[in-house]
mmCIF file of C-alpha atoms and ligand atoms in Angstrom:
data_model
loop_
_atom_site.group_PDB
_atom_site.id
_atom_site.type_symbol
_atom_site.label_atom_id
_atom_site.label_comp_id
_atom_site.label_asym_id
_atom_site.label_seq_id
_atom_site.Cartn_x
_atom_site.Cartn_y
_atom_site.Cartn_z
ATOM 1 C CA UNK A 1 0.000 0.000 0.000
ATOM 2 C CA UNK A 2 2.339 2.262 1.056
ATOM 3 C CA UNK A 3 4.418 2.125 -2.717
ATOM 4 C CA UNK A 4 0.716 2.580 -4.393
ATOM 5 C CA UNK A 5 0.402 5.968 -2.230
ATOM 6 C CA UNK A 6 3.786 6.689 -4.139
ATOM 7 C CA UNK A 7 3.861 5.311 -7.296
ATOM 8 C CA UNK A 8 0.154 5.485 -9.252
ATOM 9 C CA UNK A 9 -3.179 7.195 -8.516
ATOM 10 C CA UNK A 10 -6.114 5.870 -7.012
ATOM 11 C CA UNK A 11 -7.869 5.739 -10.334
ATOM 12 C CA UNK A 12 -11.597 6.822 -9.715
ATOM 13 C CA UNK A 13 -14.749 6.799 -11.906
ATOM 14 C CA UNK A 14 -17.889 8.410 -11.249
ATOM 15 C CA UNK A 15 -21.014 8.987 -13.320
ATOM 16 C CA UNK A 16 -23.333 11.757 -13.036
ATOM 17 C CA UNK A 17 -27.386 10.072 -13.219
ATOM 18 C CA UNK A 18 -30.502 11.695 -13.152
ATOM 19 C CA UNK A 19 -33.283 12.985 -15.863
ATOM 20 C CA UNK A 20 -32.636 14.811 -18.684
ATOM 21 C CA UNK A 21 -32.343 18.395 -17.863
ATOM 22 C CA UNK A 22 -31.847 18.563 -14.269
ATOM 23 C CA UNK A 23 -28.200 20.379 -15.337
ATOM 24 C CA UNK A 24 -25.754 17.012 -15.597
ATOM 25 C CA UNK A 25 -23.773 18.421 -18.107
ATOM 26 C CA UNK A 26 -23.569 22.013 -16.671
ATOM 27 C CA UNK A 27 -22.327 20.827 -12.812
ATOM 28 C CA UNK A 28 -19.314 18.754 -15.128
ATOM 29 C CA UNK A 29 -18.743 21.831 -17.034
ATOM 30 C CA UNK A 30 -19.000 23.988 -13.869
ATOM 31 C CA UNK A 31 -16.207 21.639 -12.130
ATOM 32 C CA UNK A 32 -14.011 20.903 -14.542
ATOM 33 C CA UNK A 33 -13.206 24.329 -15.819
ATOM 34 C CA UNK A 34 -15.176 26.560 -13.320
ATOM 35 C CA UNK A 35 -17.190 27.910 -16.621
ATOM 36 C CA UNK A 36 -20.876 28.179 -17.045
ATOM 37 C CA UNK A 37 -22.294 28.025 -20.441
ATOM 38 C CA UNK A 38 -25.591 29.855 -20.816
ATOM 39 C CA UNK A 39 -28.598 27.816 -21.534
ATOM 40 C CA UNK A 40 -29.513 26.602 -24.488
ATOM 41 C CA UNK A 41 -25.498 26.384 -25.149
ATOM 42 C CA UNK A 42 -24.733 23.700 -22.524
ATOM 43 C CA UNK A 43 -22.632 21.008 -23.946
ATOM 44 C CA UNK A 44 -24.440 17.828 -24.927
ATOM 45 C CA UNK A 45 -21.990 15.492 -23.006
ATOM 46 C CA UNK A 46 -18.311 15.367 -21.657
ATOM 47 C CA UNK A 47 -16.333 13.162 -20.088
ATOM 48 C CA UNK A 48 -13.883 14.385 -18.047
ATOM 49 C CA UNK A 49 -10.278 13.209 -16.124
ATOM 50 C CA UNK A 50 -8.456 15.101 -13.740
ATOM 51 C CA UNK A 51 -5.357 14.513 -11.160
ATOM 52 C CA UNK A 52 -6.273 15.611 -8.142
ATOM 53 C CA UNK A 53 -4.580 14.749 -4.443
ATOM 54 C CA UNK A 54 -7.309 13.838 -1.544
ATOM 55 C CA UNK A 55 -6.051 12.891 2.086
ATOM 56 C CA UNK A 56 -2.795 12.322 1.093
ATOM 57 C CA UNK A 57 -3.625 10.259 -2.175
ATOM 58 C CA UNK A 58 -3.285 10.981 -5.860
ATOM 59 C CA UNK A 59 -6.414 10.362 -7.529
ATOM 60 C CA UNK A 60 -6.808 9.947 -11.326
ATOM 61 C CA UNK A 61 -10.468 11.061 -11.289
ATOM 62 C CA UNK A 62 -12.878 10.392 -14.667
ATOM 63 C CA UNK A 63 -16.067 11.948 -14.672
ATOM 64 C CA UNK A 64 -18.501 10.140 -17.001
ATOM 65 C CA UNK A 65 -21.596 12.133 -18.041
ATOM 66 C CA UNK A 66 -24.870 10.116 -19.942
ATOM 67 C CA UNK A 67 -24.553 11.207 -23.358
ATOM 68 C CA UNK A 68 -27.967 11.732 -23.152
ATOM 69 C CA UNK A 69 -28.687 8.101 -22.589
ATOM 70 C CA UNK A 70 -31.346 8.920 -20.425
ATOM 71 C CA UNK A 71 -33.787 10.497 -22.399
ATOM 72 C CA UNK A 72 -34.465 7.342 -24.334
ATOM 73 C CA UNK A 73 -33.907 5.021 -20.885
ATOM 74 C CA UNK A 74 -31.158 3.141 -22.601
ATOM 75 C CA UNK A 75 -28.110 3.579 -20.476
ATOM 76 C CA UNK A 76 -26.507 0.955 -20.856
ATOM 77 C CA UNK A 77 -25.155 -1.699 -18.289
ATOM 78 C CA UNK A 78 -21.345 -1.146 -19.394
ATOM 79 C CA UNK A 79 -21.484 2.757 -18.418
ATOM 80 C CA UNK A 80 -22.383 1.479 -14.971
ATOM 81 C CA UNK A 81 -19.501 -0.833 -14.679
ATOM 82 C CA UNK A 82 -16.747 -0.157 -12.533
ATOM 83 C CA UNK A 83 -18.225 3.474 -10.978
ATOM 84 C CA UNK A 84 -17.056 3.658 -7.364
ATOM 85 C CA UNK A 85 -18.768 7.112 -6.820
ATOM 86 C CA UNK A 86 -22.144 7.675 -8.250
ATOM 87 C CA UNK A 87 -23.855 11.563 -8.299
ATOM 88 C CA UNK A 88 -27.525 11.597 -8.822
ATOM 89 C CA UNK A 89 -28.842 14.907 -9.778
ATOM 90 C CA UNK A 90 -32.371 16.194 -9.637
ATOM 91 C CA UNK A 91 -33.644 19.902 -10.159
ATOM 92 C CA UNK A 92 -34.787 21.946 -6.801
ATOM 93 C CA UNK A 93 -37.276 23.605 -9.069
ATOM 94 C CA UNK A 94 -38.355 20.345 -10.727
ATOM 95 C CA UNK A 95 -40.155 18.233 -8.553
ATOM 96 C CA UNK A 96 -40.648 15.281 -11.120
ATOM 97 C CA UNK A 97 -37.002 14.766 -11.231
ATOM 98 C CA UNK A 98 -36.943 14.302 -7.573
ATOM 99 C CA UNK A 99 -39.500 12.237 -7.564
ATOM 100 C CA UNK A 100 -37.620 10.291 -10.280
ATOM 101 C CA UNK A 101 -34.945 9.489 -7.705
ATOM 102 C CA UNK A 102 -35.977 6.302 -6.739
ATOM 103 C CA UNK A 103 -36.287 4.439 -10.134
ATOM 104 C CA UNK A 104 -32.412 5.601 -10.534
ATOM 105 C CA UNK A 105 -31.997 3.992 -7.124
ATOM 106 C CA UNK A 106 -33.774 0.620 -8.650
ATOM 107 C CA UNK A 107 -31.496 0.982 -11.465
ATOM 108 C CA UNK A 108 -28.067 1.239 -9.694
ATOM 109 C CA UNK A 109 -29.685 -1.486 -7.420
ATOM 110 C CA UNK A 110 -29.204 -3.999 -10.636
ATOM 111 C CA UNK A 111 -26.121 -2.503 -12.127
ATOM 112 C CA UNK A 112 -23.505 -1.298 -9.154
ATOM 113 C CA UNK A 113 -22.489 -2.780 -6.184
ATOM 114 C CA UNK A 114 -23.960 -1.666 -2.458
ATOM 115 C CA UNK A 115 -21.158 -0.048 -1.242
ATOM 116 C CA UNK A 116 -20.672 2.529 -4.014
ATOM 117 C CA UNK A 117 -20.684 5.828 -2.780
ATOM 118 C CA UNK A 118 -23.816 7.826 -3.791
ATOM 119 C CA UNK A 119 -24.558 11.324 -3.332
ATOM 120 C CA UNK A 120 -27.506 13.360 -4.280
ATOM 121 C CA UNK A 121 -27.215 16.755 -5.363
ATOM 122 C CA UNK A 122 -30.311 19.128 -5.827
ATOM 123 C CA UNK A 123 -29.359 21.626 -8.644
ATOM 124 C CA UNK A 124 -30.549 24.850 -9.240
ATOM 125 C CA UNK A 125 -30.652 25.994 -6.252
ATOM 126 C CA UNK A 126 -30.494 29.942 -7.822
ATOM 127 C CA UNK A 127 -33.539 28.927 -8.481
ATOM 128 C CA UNK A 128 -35.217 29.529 -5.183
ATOM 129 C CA UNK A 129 -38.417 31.742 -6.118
ATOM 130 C CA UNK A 130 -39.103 28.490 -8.067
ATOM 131 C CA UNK A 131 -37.930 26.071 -5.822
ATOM 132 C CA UNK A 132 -40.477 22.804 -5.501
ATOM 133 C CA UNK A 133 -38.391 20.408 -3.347
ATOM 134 C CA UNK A 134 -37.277 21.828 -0.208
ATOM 135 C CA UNK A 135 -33.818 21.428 1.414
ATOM 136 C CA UNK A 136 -35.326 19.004 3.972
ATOM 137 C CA UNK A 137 -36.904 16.918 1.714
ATOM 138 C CA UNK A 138 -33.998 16.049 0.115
ATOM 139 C CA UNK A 139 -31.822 15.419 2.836
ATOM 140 C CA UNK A 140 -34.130 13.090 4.273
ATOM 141 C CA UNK A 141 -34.782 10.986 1.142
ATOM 142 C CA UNK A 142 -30.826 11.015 1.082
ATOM 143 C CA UNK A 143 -30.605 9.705 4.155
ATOM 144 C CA UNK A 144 -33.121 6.838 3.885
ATOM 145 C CA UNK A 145 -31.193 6.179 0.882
ATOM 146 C CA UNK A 146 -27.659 5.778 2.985
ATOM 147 C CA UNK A 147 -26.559 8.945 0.489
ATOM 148 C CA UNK A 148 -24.511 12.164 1.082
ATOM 149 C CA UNK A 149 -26.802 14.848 0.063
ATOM 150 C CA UNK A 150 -26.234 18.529 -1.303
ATOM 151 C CA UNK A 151 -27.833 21.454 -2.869
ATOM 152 C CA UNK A 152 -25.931 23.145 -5.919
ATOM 153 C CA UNK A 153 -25.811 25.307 -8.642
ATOM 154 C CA UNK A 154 -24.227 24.962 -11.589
ATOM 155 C CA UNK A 155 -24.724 28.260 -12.470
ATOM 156 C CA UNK A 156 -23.652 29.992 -9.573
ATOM 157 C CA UNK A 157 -20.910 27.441 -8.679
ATOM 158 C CA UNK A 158 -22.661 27.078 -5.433
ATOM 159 C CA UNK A 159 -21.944 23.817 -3.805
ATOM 160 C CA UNK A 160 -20.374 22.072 -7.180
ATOM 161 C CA UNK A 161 -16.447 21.572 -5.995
ATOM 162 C CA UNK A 162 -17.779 20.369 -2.537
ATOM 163 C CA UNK A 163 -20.300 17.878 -4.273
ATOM 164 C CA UNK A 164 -17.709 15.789 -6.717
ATOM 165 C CA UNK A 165 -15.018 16.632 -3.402
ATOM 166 C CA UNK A 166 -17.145 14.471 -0.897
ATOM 167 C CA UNK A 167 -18.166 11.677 -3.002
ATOM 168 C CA UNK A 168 -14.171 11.179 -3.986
ATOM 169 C CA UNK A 169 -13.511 11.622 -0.119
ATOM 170 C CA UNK A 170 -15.677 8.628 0.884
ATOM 171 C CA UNK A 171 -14.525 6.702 -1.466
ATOM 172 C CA UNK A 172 -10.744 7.376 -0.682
ATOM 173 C CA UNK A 173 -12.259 6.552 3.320
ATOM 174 C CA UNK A 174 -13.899 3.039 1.440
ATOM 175 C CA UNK A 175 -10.982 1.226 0.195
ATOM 176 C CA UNK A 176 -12.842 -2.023 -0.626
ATOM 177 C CA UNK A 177 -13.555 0.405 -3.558
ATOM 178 C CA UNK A 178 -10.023 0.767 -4.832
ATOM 179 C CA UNK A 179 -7.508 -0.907 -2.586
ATOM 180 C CA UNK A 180 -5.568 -3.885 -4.513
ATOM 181 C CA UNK A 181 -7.411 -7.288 -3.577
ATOM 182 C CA UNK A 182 -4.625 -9.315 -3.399
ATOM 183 C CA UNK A 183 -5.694 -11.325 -6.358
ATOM 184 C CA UNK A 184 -3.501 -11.228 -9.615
ATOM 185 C CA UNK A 185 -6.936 -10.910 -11.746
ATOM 186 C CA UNK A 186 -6.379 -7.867 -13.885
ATOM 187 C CA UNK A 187 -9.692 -5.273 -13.907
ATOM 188 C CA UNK A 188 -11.145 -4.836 -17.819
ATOM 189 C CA UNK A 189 -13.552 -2.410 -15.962
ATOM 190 C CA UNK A 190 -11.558 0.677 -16.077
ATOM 191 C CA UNK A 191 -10.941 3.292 -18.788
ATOM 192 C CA UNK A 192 -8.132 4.625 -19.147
ATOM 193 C CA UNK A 193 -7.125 7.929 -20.883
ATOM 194 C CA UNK A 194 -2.958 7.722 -21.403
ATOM 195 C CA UNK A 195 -2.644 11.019 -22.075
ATOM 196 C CA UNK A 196 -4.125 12.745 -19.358
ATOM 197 C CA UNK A 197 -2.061 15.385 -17.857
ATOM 198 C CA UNK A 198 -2.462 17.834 -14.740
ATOM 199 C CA UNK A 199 -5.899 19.757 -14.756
ATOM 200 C CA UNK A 200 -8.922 18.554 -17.100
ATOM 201 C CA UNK A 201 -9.181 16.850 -20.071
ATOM 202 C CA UNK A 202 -12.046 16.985 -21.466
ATOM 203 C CA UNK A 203 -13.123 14.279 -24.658
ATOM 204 C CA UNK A 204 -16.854 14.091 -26.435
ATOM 205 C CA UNK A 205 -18.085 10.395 -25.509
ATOM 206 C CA UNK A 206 -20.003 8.113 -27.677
ATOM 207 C CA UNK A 207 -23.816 7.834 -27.196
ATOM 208 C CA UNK A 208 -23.187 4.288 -26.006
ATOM 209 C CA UNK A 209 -20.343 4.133 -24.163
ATOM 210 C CA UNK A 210 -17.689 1.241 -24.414
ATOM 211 C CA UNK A 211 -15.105 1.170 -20.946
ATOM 212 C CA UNK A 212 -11.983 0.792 -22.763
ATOM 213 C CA UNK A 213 -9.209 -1.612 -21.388
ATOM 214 C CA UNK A 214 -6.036 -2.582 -20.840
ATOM 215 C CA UNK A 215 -4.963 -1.000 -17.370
ATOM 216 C CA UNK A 216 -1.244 -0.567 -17.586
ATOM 217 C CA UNK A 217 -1.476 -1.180 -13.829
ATOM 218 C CA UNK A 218 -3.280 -3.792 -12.432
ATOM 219 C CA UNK A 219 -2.089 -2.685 -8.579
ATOM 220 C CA UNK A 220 -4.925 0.410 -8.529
ATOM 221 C CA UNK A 221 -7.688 -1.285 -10.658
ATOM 222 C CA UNK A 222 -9.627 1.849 -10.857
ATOM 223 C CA UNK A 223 -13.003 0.561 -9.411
ATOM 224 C CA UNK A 224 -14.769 -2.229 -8.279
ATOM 225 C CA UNK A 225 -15.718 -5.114 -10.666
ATOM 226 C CA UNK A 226 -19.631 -5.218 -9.697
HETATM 227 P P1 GDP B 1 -28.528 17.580 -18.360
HETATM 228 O O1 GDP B 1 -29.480 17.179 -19.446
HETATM 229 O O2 GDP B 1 -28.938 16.998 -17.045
HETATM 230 O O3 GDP B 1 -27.096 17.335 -18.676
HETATM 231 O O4 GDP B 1 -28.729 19.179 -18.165
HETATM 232 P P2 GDP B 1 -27.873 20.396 -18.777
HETATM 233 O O5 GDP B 1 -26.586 20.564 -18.070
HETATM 234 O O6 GDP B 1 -27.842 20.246 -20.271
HETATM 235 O O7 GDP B 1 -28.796 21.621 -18.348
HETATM 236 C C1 GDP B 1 -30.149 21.728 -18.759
HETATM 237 C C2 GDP B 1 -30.571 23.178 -18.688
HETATM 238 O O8 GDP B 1 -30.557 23.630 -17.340
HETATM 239 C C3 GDP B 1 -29.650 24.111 -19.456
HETATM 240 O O9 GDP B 1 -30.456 25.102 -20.062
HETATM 241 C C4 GDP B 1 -28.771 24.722 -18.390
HETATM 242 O O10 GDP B 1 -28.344 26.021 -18.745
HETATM 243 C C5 GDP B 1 -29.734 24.769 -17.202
HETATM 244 N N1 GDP B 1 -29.042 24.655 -15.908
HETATM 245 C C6 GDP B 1 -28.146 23.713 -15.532
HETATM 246 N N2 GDP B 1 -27.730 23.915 -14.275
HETATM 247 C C7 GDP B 1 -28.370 25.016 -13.821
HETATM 248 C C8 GDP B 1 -28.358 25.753 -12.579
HETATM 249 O O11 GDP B 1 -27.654 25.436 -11.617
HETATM 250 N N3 GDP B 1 -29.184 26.843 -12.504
HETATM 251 C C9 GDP B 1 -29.980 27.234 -13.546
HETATM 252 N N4 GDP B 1 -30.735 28.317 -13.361
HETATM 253 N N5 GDP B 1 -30.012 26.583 -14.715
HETATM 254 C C10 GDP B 1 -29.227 25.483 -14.862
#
């Protein structure tokens, strides 16, 4: 353990869920390069890697966004696959996409395994004249749901770094996530972008998404194999 903390990154993946619209795209865009796009300009769908260091470990950190999957339902059981950290977003001012929450819960029930780290984040939260889910609400839901909750905006960059910060925090505090498990099986589950650097990259993902292989480095597995 203590040559992993030296040698490679924790690699990471989280996806963001949620209905279409809830602002997905726009919390991504809003981390990654602390921009906000307008509406009707938001980005379709990113993916996103960083390098980032959290209590005391390097972290290669990718950020996988729907594609839009979920307008049609069809997100598919291979962009599930190896996600340690999952964020499900719903709309403050949207009270159908909280109340959407718990057929995403049904969903990750089938595809990921318990101890993935889930957080929900209410979006919008600039939003408040038109808020239709309060802050209570949510955080009880969460907690029935054994989820770290918070409110956000993508827009206003309220709450966005501290979102994406905590769910990578828990799962640095769950290393049954990440930690080597002593077996020599290599994990297929992880993608891998060789060229990522320091800061974001950012790359355009396929509407159905196929997690690349061929981990250089089997020690940090980068996830889970539920
Ligand atoms: P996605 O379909 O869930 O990825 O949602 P998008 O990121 O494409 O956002 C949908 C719409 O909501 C766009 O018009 C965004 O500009 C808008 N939006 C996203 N986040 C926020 C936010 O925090 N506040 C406000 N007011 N609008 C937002």
């Amino acid at each position: 353990m203590a040559s992993q903390d030296k040698a490679s990154p924790v690699n990471v993946k989280l996806l963001l869920i949620g209905n279409s619209s809830v602002g997905k795209s726009s919390l991504l865009l809003r981390f990654s390069d602390e921009q906000w796009l307008p509406e009707d300009e938001s980005s379709a769908t990113i993916g996103v890697d960083f390098r980032m260091e959290v209590k005391g470990k390097k972290v290669k950190l990718s950020i996988w966004d729907t594609a839009g999957q979920e307008r049609f339902r069809t997100i598919t059981s291979s962009y599930y696959r190896g996600a340690q950290g999952i964020i499900l977003v719903y709309d403050v001012a949207n009270r159908e996409s909280f109340e959407a929450l718990p057929r995403w819960y049904s969903e990750l029930e089938t595809y990921v395994s318990p101890s993935v780290v889930k957080i929900i984040v209410g979006n919008k939260v600039d939003k408040e004249f038109s808020r239709q889910v309060s802050y209570a609400e949510g955080q009880n839901f969460a907690k029935r749901m054994n989820s770290l909750f918070i409110e956000a905006s993508a827009k206003t960059a309220v709450g966005v770094k501290e979102a994406f910060e905590e769910v990578v925090a828990k799962i640095i505090d769950t290393p049954e996530l990440w930690a080597p498990v002593g077996s020599s099986k290599k994990s297929k589950n992880t993608q891998v972008n060789r060229t990522a650097g320091a800061g974001a990259q950012t790359s355009r993902m396929p509407g159905t998404i196929n997690l690349g292989e061929g981990q250089e480095d089997e020690a940090y597995g980068g996830g889970c194999s539920c």
